[in-house]
Amino acid sequence: MSTTQPLPLSVSAGTSPFSMSGFTRLCKGLAVVLIAAHIVVTLFPSAVTYVALIPARTIPFGWNLITAGYIEQSIYGVVVNTIGLLFIGKLLEPVWGPREFIKFIFVVNILTSVCIFITAISLYYIKTQENYLYMPLSGFHGVISGFLVGIKQIIPDQELPALKIKMKWLPSINVLCSIATSFFTLEAMSYLPAIIFGTYTSWIYLRYWQRKSETKYRGDLSEEFAFSTFFPEVLRPVIDPIASIFHHMLCGRSSVSNDSQVYSLGAEPLPGSDSIEATRRRERGARALEERLAAAKSAGELQTDAAQNV
């Protein structure tokens, strides 16, 4: 079976996915939520107690597992995450669709909060330090880290302008830089758990759970999206055996069932099925990005013509 080649994609200097246009209505609405929530907790600091994730108070205030992800306590956080939401969201939403986009945000947000809660409780019992129980944790950076995993999935070989870094390395660079900066600032240390768990849970969701609208099956089991692809090639022979153990322990049964339904014909598997599906997904990402670039270029030309006519 022949595989479809990905669409060629290049970004010129005049048109960029980072242009100040083409933001989706859903992303704009979510940006308003982040800004409004920051204003509320700035004007009423006591509200943080009820909406941020404070592990010691999560049992009576269980809703903070959901609300914490949308609460930015610093101006730095609200600016960076709002920009990330607008620019990355306009690439992902056209590929996934609004419903899947908002579902991804909800699932990654709550899974990240649950992982942080479990980690904080575990650290408290290990170290018996109460600051693990009462430090208010919040922010959208877990979801933003998940967006980078989505970019890795749909346009892995697209390069960032000027930096010449392929998109597939963005999640790894994000985690690495966060770990490095956490050694120097306390604020970066508070962001680190959400960034790590946001990256990992989003990969779990896209790898095993995301429903494919065109096939009605779930996940992306292609080799190009394996867990080891987050690491340099020299480490992959070590990472792959470990990852395969967790794969079979946590998701082996469901993924085998999924594979048998989607990628088999009688008793014989269809060769290259995973790579074909991954290629199609990358093509959809490439098309969405090209449409955004074309729209930005068209808008720029219209503005130039209008200026000349004036």
Coordinates of C-alpha atoms in Angstrom, one line a residue:
M1 CA 0.0 0.0 0.0
S2 CA 1.5 3.3 -1.0
T3 CA 1.5 6.2 1.5
T4 CA 0.5 9.7 0.7
Q5 CA 3.4 12.2 0.8
P6 CA 2.9 15.2 3.1
L7 CA 2.2 18.5 1.5
P8 CA 5.3 20.8 1.1
L9 CA 5.0 23.7 3.4
S10 CA 7.1 26.8 3.7
V11 CA 6.7 30.1 5.5
S12 CA 7.9 33.2 3.9
A13 CA 9.1 36.3 5.7
G14 CA 6.0 38.2 4.7
T15 CA 3.4 35.7 5.8
S16 CA 3.7 33.9 9.1
P17 CA 1.5 31.8 11.4
F18 CA 2.6 34.4 14.0
S19 CA 0.8 37.2 12.2
M20 CA -1.6 39.3 14.3
S21 CA -4.7 38.1 12.5
G22 CA -6.9 35.0 12.0
F23 CA -7.5 34.4 15.7
T24 CA -10.6 32.1 16.2
R25 CA -13.7 33.3 18.1
L26 CA -13.2 30.4 20.6
C27 CA -9.6 31.4 21.4
K28 CA -10.6 35.0 21.8
G29 CA -13.4 34.0 24.2
L30 CA -11.0 31.8 26.2
A31 CA -8.4 34.7 26.3
V32 CA -11.1 37.0 27.8
V33 CA -11.7 34.3 30.4
L34 CA -8.0 34.2 31.4
I35 CA -7.8 38.0 31.5
A36 CA -11.0 38.4 33.5
A37 CA -10.0 35.7 36.0
H38 CA -6.7 37.5 36.5
I39 CA -8.4 40.8 37.2
V40 CA -10.7 39.1 39.7
V41 CA -8.0 37.5 41.8
T42 CA -5.9 40.7 41.6
L43 CA -8.8 42.8 42.9
F44 CA -10.0 40.1 45.4
P45 CA -6.9 38.2 46.5
S46 CA -9.0 36.0 48.9
A47 CA -10.7 34.5 45.9
V48 CA -7.5 32.5 45.2
T49 CA -8.4 30.3 48.2
Y50 CA -11.5 29.1 46.4
V51 CA -10.4 28.8 42.8
A52 CA -6.7 27.9 42.8
L53 CA -5.5 24.4 43.5
I54 CA -4.6 24.2 47.2
P55 CA -4.2 20.5 47.9
A56 CA -5.2 20.7 51.6
R57 CA -8.5 22.2 50.6
T58 CA -9.2 20.3 47.4
I59 CA -11.5 17.8 49.2
P60 CA -14.1 20.4 50.3
F61 CA -13.4 22.6 47.3
G62 CA -13.1 19.9 44.6
W63 CA -14.0 22.4 41.8
N64 CA -10.5 23.9 42.1
L65 CA -9.3 20.9 40.0
I66 CA -11.2 22.5 37.1
T67 CA -10.9 26.2 37.9
A68 CA -7.2 26.3 38.8
G69 CA -6.1 26.0 35.2
Y70 CA -7.8 29.2 34.2
I71 CA -6.5 31.3 37.0
E72 CA -3.4 33.4 36.3
Q73 CA -1.9 34.9 39.5
S74 CA 0.8 36.9 37.8
I75 CA 0.8 39.4 34.9
Y76 CA 3.6 37.5 33.3
G77 CA 1.5 34.3 33.3
V78 CA -1.6 35.9 31.8
V79 CA 0.4 37.7 29.0
V80 CA 2.4 34.6 28.0
N81 CA -0.5 32.2 28.1
T82 CA -2.9 34.5 26.4
I83 CA -0.5 35.0 23.5
G84 CA 0.2 31.2 23.4
L85 CA -3.6 30.5 23.3
L86 CA -4.3 32.9 20.5
F87 CA -1.4 32.0 18.2
I88 CA -1.3 28.2 18.8
G89 CA -5.0 27.9 19.0
K90 CA -5.5 29.3 15.5
L91 CA -3.4 26.5 14.1
L92 CA -5.0 23.6 16.1
E93 CA -8.6 24.5 16.2
P94 CA -9.2 24.4 12.3
V95 CA -7.6 20.9 12.3
W96 CA -9.4 19.4 15.3
G97 CA -12.6 21.4 15.1
P98 CA -14.1 23.6 17.9
R99 CA -15.7 20.8 19.9
E100 CA -12.5 18.6 20.0
F101 CA -10.4 21.7 20.7
I102 CA -12.4 22.6 23.8
K103 CA -12.6 19.0 24.9
F104 CA -8.8 18.8 24.7
I105 CA -8.4 21.8 26.9
F106 CA -10.9 20.5 29.4
V107 CA -9.3 17.0 29.6
V108 CA -5.7 18.1 29.8
N109 CA -6.5 20.8 32.3
I110 CA -8.3 18.5 34.8
L111 CA -5.8 15.6 34.3
T112 CA -2.9 18.1 35.0
S113 CA -4.6 19.3 38.1
V114 CA -5.2 15.7 39.4
C115 CA -1.6 14.8 38.8
I116 CA -0.4 17.9 40.6
F117 CA -2.7 17.2 43.5
I118 CA -1.5 13.6 43.8
T119 CA 2.1 14.7 43.6
A120 CA 1.7 17.4 46.3
I121 CA 0.1 14.9 48.7
S122 CA 2.8 12.4 48.0
L123 CA 5.6 14.9 48.6
Y124 CA 3.9 16.0 51.9
Y125 CA 3.9 12.4 53.2
I126 CA 7.5 11.9 52.1
K127 CA 9.0 15.2 53.3
T128 CA 6.3 16.2 55.9
Q129 CA 6.5 19.8 54.8
E130 CA 3.2 21.7 54.9
N131 CA 4.0 24.1 52.1
Y132 CA 3.2 21.3 49.7
L133 CA -0.4 21.3 51.0
Y134 CA -1.0 25.0 51.2
M135 CA 0.8 26.5 48.2
P136 CA -1.8 27.9 45.8
L137 CA -1.1 26.5 42.3
S138 CA -2.8 27.6 39.2
G139 CA -2.3 28.7 35.5
F140 CA -3.0 27.8 31.9
H141 CA 0.6 26.8 31.2
G142 CA -0.3 23.0 31.4
V143 CA -2.7 23.4 28.5
I144 CA -0.3 25.6 26.6
S145 CA 2.3 22.8 27.0
G146 CA -0.3 20.4 25.7
F147 CA -0.9 22.7 22.6
L148 CA 2.8 22.3 21.8
V149 CA 2.3 18.5 21.7
G150 CA -0.6 19.0 19.3
I151 CA 1.7 21.1 17.1
K152 CA 4.3 18.3 17.2
Q153 CA 1.6 15.9 16.0
I154 CA 0.2 17.8 13.1
I155 CA 3.1 19.8 11.7
P156 CA 6.2 18.1 13.1
D157 CA 8.6 19.1 10.3
Q158 CA 7.6 22.7 9.9
E159 CA 10.4 25.0 11.1
L160 CA 10.1 28.1 13.3
P161 CA 11.0 31.2 11.3
A162 CA 14.5 32.4 12.0
L163 CA 15.3 29.8 14.7
K164 CA 15.2 26.9 12.2
I165 CA 13.9 24.6 14.9
K166 CA 11.4 21.9 13.9
M167 CA 8.0 22.1 15.6
K168 CA 8.4 18.5 16.8
W169 CA 11.0 19.6 19.3
L170 CA 8.9 22.4 20.9
P171 CA 7.4 20.3 23.7
S172 CA 10.9 18.9 24.7
I173 CA 12.5 22.3 24.6
N174 CA 9.7 23.8 26.7
V175 CA 10.1 21.1 29.4
L176 CA 13.9 21.4 29.3
C177 CA 13.9 25.2 29.6
S178 CA 11.3 25.0 32.5
I179 CA 13.5 22.5 34.4
A180 CA 16.5 24.7 33.9
T181 CA 14.9 27.9 35.0
S182 CA 13.3 26.2 38.0
F183 CA 16.7 26.0 39.6
F184 CA 16.9 29.8 39.7
T185 CA 13.4 31.2 40.4
L186 CA 10.7 30.1 42.8
E187 CA 8.0 31.2 40.3
A188 CA 9.4 28.9 37.6
M189 CA 9.4 26.0 40.1
S190 CA 5.7 26.5 40.7
Y191 CA 5.1 26.3 37.0
L192 CA 7.2 23.2 36.4
P193 CA 4.7 20.4 37.6
A194 CA 1.9 21.8 35.3
I195 CA 4.3 22.0 32.3
I196 CA 5.5 18.4 32.8
F197 CA 2.1 16.9 33.5
G198 CA 0.4 19.0 30.8
T199 CA 2.9 17.7 28.2
Y200 CA 2.6 14.1 29.3
T201 CA -1.2 14.0 29.7
S202 CA -1.8 15.7 26.4
W203 CA 0.4 13.1 24.7
I204 CA -1.6 10.3 26.4
Y205 CA -4.8 11.9 25.2
L206 CA -3.6 12.4 21.6
R207 CA -1.9 9.0 21.5
Y208 CA -4.7 6.8 22.9
W209 CA -7.9 8.7 23.5
Q210 CA -8.6 11.4 20.9
R211 CA -11.5 10.3 18.6
K212 CA -10.9 10.5 14.9
S213 CA -13.9 12.0 13.2
E214 CA -13.2 10.4 9.9
T215 CA -12.7 6.9 11.2
K216 CA -14.6 6.9 14.5
Y217 CA -11.6 5.3 16.2
R218 CA -9.2 6.7 18.7
G219 CA -5.6 7.8 19.0
D220 CA -2.4 8.1 16.9
L221 CA -0.3 5.0 17.2
S222 CA 2.2 6.0 14.6
E223 CA 5.9 5.6 15.2
E224 CA 6.4 9.3 14.5
F225 CA 4.4 10.1 17.6
A226 CA 5.9 7.6 20.0
F227 CA 7.0 8.7 23.4
S228 CA 10.6 8.2 22.6
T229 CA 10.4 10.9 19.8
F230 CA 10.4 13.5 22.6
F231 CA 14.0 12.5 23.2
P232 CA 17.2 12.7 21.1
E233 CA 17.8 9.6 19.0
V234 CA 20.7 8.5 21.0
L235 CA 18.4 7.9 24.0
R236 CA 15.6 6.2 22.2
P237 CA 17.0 2.6 22.5
V238 CA 16.8 3.2 26.3
I239 CA 13.4 5.0 26.3
D240 CA 11.6 2.6 24.0
P241 CA 11.7 -0.6 26.2
I242 CA 10.6 1.4 29.3
A243 CA 7.8 3.1 27.3
S244 CA 6.6 -0.2 25.9
I245 CA 6.2 -1.6 29.4
F246 CA 3.9 1.3 30.5
H247 CA 2.1 1.1 27.2
H248 CA 1.2 -2.5 27.8
M249 CA 0.4 -2.0 31.4
L250 CA -1.8 1.1 31.0
C251 CA -3.2 1.0 27.5
G252 CA -2.2 -2.3 25.8
R253 CA -5.6 -4.0 25.9
S254 CA -7.5 -1.0 24.6
S255 CA -5.0 -0.2 21.9
V256 CA -4.8 -3.8 20.7
S257 CA -8.6 -3.9 20.4
N258 CA -8.5 -0.6 18.5
D259 CA -5.8 -1.8 16.2
S260 CA -7.7 -5.0 15.5
Q261 CA -10.8 -3.1 14.4
V262 CA -9.2 -0.3 12.4
Y263 CA -6.0 -1.8 10.9
S264 CA -6.9 -5.4 10.1
L265 CA -8.6 -7.1 7.3
G266 CA -9.5 -10.7 8.3
A267 CA -6.5 -11.9 10.1
E268 CA -3.9 -9.8 8.2
P269 CA -3.0 -6.3 9.4
L270 CA -3.0 -3.5 6.8
P271 CA 0.7 -2.5 6.3
G272 CA 1.6 1.1 7.0
S273 CA -1.9 1.9 8.5
D274 CA -0.5 3.9 11.4
S275 CA 1.9 5.9 9.2
I276 CA -0.9 6.6 6.7
E277 CA -3.1 8.0 9.4
A278 CA -0.3 10.1 10.8
T279 CA 0.5 11.4 7.3
R280 CA -3.2 12.4 6.8
R281 CA -3.2 14.2 10.1
R282 CA 0.0 16.1 9.1
E283 CA -1.6 17.0 5.8
R284 CA -4.6 18.4 7.5
G285 CA -2.3 20.5 9.7
A286 CA -0.4 21.7 6.7
R287 CA -3.5 22.7 4.9
A288 CA -4.8 24.6 7.9
L289 CA -1.5 26.4 8.3
E290 CA -1.4 27.2 4.5
E291 CA -5.0 28.6 4.7
R292 CA -4.0 30.8 7.6
L293 CA -1.0 32.0 5.7
A294 CA -3.0 32.7 2.6
A295 CA -5.6 34.6 4.6
A296 CA -2.9 36.7 6.3
K297 CA -1.3 37.4 3.0
S298 CA -4.7 38.4 1.4
A299 CA -5.5 40.7 4.3
G300 CA -2.1 42.3 4.0
E301 CA -2.6 42.9 0.3
L302 CA -6.0 44.4 0.9
Q303 CA -4.6 46.8 3.5
T304 CA -1.8 47.8 1.1
D305 CA -4.3 48.5 -1.8
A306 CA -6.5 50.5 0.5
A307 CA -3.5 52.6 1.6
Q308 CA -2.4 53.2 -2.0
N309 CA -6.0 54.2 -3.0
V310 CA -6.1 56.7 -0.1

